[in-house]
PDB file of C-alpha atoms in Angstrom:
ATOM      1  CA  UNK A   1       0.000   0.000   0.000  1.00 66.00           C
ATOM      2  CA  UNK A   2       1.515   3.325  -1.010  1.00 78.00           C
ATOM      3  CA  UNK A   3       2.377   5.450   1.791  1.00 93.00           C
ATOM      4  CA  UNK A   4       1.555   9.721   1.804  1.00 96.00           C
ATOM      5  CA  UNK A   5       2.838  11.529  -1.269  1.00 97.00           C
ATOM      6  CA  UNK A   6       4.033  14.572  -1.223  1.00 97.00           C
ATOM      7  CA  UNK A   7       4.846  17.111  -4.032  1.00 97.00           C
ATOM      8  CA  UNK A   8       7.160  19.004  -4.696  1.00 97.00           C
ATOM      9  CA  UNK A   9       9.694  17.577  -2.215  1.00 96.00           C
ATOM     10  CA  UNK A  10      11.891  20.843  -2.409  1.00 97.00           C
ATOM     11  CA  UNK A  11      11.556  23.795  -3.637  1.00 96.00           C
ATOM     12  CA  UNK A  12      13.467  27.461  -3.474  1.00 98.00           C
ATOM     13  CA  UNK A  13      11.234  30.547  -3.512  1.00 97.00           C
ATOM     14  CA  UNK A  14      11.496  34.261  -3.248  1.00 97.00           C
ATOM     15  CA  UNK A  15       9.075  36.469  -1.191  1.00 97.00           C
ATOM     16  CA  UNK A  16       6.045  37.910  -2.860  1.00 97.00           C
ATOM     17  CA  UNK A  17       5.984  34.708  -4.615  1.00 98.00           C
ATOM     18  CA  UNK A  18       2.931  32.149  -4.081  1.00 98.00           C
ATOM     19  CA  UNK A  19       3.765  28.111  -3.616  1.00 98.00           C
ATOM     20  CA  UNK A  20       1.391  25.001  -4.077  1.00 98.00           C
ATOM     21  CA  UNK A  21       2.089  22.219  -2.438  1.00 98.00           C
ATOM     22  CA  UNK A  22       0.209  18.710  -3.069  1.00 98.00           C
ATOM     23  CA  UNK A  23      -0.458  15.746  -1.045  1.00 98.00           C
ATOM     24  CA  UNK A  24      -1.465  12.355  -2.660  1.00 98.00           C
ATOM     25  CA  UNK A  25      -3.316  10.415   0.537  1.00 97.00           C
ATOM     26  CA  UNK A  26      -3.362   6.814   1.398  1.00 95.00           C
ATOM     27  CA  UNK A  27      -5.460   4.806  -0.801  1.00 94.00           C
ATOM     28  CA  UNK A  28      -9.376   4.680   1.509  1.00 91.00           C
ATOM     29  CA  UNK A  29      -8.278   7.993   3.483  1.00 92.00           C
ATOM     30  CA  UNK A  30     -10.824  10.535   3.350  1.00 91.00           C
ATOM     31  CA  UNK A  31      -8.760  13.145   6.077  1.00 92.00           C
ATOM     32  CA  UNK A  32      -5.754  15.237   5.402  1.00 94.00           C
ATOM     33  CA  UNK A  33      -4.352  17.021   7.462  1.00 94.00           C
ATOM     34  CA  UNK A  34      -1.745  20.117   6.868  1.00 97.00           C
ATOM     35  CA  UNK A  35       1.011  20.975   9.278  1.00 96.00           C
ATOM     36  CA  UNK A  36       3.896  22.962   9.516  1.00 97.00           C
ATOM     37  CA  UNK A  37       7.442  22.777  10.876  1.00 96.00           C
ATOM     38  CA  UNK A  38       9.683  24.879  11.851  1.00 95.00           C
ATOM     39  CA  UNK A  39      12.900  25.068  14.342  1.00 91.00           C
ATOM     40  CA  UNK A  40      11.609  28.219  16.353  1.00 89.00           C
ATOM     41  CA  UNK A  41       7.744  27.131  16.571  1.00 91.00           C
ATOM     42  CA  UNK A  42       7.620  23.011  16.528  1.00 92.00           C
ATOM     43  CA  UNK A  43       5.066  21.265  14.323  1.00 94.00           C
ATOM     44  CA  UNK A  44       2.097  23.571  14.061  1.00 94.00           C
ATOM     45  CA  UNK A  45      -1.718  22.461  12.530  1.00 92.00           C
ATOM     46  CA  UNK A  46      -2.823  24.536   9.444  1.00 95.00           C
ATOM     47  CA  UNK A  47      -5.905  22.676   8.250  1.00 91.00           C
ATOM     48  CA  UNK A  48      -7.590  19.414   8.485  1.00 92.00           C
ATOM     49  CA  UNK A  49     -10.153  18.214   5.153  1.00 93.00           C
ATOM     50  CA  UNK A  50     -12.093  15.965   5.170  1.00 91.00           C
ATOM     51  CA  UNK A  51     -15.023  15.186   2.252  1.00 90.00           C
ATOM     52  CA  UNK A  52     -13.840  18.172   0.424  1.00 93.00           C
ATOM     53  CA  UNK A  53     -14.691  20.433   3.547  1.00 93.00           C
ATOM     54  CA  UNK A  54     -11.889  21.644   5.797  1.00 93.00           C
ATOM     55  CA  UNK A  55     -13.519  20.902   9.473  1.00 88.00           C
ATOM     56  CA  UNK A  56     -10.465  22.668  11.152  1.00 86.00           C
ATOM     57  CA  UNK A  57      -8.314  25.475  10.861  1.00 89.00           C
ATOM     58  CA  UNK A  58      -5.346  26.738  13.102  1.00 90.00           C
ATOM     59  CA  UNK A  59      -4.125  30.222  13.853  1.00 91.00           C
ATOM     60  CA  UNK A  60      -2.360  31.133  10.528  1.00 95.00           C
ATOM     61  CA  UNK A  61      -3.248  34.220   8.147  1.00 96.00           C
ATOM     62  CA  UNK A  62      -5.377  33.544   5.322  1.00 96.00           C
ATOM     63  CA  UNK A  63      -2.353  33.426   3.123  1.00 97.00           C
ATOM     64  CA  UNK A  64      -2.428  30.115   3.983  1.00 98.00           C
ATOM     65  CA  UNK A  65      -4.973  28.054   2.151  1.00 97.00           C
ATOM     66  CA  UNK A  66      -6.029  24.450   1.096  1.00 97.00           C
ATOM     67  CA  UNK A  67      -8.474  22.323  -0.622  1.00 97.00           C
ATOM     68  CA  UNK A  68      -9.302  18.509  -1.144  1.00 97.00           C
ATOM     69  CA  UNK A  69     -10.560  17.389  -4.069  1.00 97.00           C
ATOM     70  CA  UNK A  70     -13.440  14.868  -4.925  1.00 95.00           C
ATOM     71  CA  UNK A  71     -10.364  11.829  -4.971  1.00 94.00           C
ATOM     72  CA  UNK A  72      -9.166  13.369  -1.239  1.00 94.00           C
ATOM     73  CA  UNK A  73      -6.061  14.699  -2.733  1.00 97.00           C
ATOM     74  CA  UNK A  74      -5.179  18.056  -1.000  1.00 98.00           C
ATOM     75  CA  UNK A  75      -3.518  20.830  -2.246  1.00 98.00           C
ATOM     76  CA  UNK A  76      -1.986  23.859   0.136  1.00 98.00           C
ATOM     77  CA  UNK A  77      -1.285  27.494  -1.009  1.00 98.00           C
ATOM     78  CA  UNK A  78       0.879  30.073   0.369  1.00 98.00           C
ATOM     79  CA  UNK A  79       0.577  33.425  -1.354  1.00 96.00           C
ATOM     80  CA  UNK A  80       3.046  36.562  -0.781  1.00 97.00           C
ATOM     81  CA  UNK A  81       5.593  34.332   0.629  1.00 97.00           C
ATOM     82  CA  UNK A  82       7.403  35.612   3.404  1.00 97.00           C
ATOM     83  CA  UNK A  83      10.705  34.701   4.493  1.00 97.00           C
ATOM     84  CA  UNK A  84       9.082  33.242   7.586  1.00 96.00           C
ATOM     85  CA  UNK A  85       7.481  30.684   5.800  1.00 97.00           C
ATOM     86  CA  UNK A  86      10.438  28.985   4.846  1.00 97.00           C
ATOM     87  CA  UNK A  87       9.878  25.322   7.053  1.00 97.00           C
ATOM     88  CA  UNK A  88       8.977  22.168   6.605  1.00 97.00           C
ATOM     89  CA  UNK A  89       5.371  21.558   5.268  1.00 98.00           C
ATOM     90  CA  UNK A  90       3.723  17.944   6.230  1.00 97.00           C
ATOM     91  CA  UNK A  91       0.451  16.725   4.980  1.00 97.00           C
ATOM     92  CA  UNK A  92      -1.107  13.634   7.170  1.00 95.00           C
ATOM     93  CA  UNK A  93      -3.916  11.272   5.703  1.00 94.00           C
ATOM     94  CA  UNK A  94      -5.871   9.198   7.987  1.00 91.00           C
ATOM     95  CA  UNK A  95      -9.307   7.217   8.364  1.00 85.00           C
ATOM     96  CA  UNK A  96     -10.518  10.317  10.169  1.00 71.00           C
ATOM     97  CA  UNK A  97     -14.847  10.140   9.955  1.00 68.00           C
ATOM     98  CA  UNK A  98     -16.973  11.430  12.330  1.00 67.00           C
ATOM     99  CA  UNK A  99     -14.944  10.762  15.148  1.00 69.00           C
ATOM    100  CA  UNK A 100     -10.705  11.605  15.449  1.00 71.00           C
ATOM    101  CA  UNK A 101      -8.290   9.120  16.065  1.00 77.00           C
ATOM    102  CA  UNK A 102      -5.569  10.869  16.565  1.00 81.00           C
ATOM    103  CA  UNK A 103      -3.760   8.518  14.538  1.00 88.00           C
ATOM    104  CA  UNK A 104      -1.849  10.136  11.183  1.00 92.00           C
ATOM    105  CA  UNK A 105       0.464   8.938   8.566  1.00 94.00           C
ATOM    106  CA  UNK A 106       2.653  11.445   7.826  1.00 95.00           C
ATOM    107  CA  UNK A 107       4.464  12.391   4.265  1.00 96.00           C
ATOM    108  CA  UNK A 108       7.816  12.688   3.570  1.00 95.00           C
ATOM    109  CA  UNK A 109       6.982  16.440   3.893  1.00 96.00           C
ATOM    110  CA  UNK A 110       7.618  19.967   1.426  1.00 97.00           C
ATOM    111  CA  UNK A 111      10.613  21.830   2.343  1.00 97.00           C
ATOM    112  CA  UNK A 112       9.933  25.294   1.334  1.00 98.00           C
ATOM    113  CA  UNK A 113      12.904  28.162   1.114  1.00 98.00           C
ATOM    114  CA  UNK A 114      12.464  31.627   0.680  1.00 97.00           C
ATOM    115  CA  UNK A 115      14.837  33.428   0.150  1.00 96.00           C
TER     116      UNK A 115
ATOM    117  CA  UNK B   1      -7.178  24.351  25.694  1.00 75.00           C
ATOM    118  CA  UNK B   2      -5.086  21.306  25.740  1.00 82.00           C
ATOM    119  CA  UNK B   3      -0.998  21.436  25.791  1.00 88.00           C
ATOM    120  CA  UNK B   4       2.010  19.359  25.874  1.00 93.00           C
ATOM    121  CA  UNK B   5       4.867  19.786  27.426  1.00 95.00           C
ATOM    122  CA  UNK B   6       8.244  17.977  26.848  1.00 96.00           C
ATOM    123  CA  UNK B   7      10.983  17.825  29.060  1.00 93.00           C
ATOM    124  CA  UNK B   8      14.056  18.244  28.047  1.00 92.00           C
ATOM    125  CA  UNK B   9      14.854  19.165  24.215  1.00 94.00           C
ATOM    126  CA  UNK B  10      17.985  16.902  24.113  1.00 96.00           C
ATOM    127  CA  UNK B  11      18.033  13.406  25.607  1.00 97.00           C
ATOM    128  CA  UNK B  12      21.804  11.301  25.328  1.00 97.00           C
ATOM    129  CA  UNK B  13      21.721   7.359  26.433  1.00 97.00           C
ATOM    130  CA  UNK B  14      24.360   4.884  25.906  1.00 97.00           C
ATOM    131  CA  UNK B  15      23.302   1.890  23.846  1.00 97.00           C
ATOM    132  CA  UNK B  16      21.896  -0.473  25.855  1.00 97.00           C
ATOM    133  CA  UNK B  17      20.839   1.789  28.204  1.00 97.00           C
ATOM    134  CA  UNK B  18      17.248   2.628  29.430  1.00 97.00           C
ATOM    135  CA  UNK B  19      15.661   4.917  27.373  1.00 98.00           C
ATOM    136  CA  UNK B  20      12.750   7.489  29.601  1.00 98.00           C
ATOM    137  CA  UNK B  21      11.405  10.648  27.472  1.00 98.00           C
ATOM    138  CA  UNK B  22       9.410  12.628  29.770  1.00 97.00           C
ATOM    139  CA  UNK B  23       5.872  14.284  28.837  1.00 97.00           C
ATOM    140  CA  UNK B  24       2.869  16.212  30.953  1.00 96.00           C
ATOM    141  CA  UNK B  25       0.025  16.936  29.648  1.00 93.00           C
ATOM    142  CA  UNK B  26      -2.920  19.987  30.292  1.00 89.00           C
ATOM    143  CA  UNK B  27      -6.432  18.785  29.253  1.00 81.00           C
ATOM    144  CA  UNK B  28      -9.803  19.525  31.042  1.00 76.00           C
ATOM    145  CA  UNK B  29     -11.475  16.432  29.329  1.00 76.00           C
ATOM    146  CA  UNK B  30     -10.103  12.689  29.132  1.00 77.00           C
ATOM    147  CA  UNK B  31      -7.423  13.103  26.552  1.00 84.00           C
ATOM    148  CA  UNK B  32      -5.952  10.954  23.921  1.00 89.00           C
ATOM    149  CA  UNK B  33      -2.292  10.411  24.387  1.00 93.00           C
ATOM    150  CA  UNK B  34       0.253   9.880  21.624  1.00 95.00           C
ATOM    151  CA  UNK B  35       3.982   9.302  20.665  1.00 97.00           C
ATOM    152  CA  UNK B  36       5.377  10.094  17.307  1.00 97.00           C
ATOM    153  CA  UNK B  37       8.914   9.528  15.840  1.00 97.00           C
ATOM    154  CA  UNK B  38      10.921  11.407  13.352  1.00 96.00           C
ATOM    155  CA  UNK B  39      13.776  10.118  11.761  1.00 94.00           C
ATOM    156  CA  UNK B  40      16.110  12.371   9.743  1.00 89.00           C
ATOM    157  CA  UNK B  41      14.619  13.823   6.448  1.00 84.00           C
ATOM    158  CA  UNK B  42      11.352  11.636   7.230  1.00 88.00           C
ATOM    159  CA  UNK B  43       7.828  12.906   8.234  1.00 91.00           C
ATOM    160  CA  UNK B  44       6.449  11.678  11.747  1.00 95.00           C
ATOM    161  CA  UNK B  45       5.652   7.964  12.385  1.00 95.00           C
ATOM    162  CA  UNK B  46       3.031   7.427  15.319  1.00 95.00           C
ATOM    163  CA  UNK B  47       4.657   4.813  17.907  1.00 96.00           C
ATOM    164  CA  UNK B  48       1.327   4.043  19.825  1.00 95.00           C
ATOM    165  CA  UNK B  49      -1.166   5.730  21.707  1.00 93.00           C
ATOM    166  CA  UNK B  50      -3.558   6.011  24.903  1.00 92.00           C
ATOM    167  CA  UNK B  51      -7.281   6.544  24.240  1.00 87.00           C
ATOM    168  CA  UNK B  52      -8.995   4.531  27.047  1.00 82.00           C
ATOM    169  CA  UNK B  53      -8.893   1.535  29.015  1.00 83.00           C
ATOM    170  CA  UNK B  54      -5.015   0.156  29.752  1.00 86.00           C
ATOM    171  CA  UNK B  55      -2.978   2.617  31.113  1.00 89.00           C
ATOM    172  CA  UNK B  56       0.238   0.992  30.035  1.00 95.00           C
ATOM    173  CA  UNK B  57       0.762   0.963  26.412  1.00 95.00           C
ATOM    174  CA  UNK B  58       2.892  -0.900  24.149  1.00 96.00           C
ATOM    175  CA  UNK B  59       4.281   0.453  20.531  1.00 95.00           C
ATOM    176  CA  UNK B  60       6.551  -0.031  18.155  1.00 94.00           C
ATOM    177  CA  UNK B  61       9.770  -1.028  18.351  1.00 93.00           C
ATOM    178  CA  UNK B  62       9.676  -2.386  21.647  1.00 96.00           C
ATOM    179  CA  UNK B  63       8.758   1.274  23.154  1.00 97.00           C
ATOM    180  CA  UNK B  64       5.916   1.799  25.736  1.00 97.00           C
ATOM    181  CA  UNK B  65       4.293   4.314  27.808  1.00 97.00           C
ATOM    182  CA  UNK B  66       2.133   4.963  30.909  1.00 95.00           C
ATOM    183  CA  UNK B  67      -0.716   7.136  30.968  1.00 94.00           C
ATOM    184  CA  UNK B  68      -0.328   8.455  35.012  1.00 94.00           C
ATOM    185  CA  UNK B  69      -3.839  10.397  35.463  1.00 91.00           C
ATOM    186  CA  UNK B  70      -2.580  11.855  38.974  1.00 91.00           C
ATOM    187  CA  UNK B  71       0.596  13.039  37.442  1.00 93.00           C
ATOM    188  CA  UNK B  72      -0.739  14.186  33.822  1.00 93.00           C
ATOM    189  CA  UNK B  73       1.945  12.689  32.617  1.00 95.00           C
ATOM    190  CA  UNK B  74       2.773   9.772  29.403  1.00 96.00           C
ATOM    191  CA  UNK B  75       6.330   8.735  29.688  1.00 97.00           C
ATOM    192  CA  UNK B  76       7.602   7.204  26.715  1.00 98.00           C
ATOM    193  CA  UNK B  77      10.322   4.711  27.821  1.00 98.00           C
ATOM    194  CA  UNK B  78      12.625   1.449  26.355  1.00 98.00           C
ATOM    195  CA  UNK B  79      14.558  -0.542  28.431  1.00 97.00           C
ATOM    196  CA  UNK B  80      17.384  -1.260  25.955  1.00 97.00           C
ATOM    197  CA  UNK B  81      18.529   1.465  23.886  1.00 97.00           C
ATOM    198  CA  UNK B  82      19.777   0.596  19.941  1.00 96.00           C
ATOM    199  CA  UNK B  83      21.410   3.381  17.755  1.00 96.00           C
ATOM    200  CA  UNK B  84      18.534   3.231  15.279  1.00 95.00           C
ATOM    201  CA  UNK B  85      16.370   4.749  17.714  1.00 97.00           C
ATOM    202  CA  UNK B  86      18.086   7.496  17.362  1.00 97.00           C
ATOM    203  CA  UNK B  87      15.410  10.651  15.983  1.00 97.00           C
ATOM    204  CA  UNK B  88      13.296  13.339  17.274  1.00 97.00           C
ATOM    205  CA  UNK B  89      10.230  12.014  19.434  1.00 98.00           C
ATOM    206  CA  UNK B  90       7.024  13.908  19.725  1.00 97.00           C
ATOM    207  CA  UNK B  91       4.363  13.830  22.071  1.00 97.00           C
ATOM    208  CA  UNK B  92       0.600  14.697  21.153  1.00 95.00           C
ATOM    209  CA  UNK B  93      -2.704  15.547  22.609  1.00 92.00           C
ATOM    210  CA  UNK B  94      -6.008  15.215  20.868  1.00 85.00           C
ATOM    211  CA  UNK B  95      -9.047  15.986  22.534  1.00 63.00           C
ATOM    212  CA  UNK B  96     -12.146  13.355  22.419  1.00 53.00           C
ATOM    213  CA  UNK B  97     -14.546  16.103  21.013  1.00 58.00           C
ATOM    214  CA  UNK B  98     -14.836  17.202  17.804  1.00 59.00           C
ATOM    215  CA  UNK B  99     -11.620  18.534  17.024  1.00 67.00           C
ATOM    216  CA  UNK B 100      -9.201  16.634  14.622  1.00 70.00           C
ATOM    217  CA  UNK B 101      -5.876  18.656  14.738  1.00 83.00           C
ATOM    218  CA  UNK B 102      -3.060  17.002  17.016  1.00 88.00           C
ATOM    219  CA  UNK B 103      -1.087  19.264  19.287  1.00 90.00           C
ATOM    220  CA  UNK B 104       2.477  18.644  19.601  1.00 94.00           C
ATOM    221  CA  UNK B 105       4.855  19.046  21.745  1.00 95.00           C
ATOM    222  CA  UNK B 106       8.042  21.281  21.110  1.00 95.00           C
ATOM    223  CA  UNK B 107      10.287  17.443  20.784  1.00 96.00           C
ATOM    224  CA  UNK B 108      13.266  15.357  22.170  1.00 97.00           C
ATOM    225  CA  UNK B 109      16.263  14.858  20.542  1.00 97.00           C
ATOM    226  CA  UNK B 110      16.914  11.331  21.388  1.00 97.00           C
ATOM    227  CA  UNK B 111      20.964  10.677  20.854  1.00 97.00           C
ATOM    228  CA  UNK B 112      22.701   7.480  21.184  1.00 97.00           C
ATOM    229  CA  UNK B 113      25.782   6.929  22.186  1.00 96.00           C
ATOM    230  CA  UNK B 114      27.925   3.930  21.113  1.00 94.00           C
TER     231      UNK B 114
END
């Protein structure tokens, strides 16, 4: 069974720039989730999908944005990129439904520079 | 609001050696309790995790923790240390309501010393 995918696995921006970032899920996952990591702040929740719907949100600034699409793969956004925003971005499927788990498989993860 | 907080950022053990990561946790309502490993360039990989019933909880790799209500604590410990368990190890909190985001806390550096 394939594991999380994510794409692109690297990638070198400058600010004012926008990024996309996908996330393939486990095959039968309906949830992804979106974190993000960083040295300074830990691992931090962005957004959590689920049916197309995001059900969650955490504290970020609504340059951060996602979607899931009708075959639960998730896309993330960041637009006028900041240098701050240079970390580690992780997307986590699971069997979520109508009750959490807590229990996430994790991608390799989106390493994001700007410079 | 629930919280996690992990003691100690670095954590150095000689292999062989017993292996305790320390973790407290702040929750108003029964929480679910989890352990999560990073190796290097990887994403996280859960270990196990406390929801109800057992308090003492076996994982992965020979890894287990007890969920200590009294002392809102969830220990990760291993009574042998090996040098491939060397990684960063995160604890989590997740809430039984409706909320599906994990918080994490801020990681130990588990090094192993030959």
């Amino acid at each position: 069974k394939a594991g999380v995918t994510q794409t692109p696995r690297y990638l070198i921006k400058t600010r004012g720039q926008q990024v996309t970032l996908s996330c393939s899920p486990i095959s039968g996952h309906r949830s992804v989730s979106w974190y993000q990591q960083t040295p300074g702040q830990g691992l931090q929740f962005l957004f959590e999908y689920f049916s197309e719907t995001q059900r969650n949100k955490g504290n970020f600034p609504g340059r951060f944005s996602g979607r899931q699409f009708s075959n639960s793969r998730s896309e993330m956004n960041v637009s006028t990129l900041e240098l701050g925003d240079s970390a580690l971005y992780l997307c986590a499927s699971s069997l979520e439904a109508r009750k959490p788990t807590g229990e996430l498989f994790f991608g390799e993860g989106s390493r994001l520079t700007v410079l | 609001a629930q919280s996690v907080t992990q003691l100690g950022s670095h954590v150095s053990v000689s292999e062989g050696a017993l292996v305790l990561l320390r973790c407290n946790y702040s929750s108003s309502v029964p929480p679910y309790l989890f352990w999560y490993v990073q190796y290097p360039n990887q994403g996280l990989q859960l270990l196990l995790k406390y929801t109800t019933g057992a308090t003492l909880v076996k994982g992965i790799n020979g890894f287990e923790a007890e969920f200590k209500k009294s002392e809102t604590s969830f220990h990760l410990t291993k009574p042998s240390a090996h040098m491939s368990d060397a990684a960063e190890y995160f604890c989590a909190v997740i809430t039984s309501d409706s909320s599906y985001k994990l918080i994490f806390g801020s990681g130990t550096r588990l090094l192993v010393r030959p």
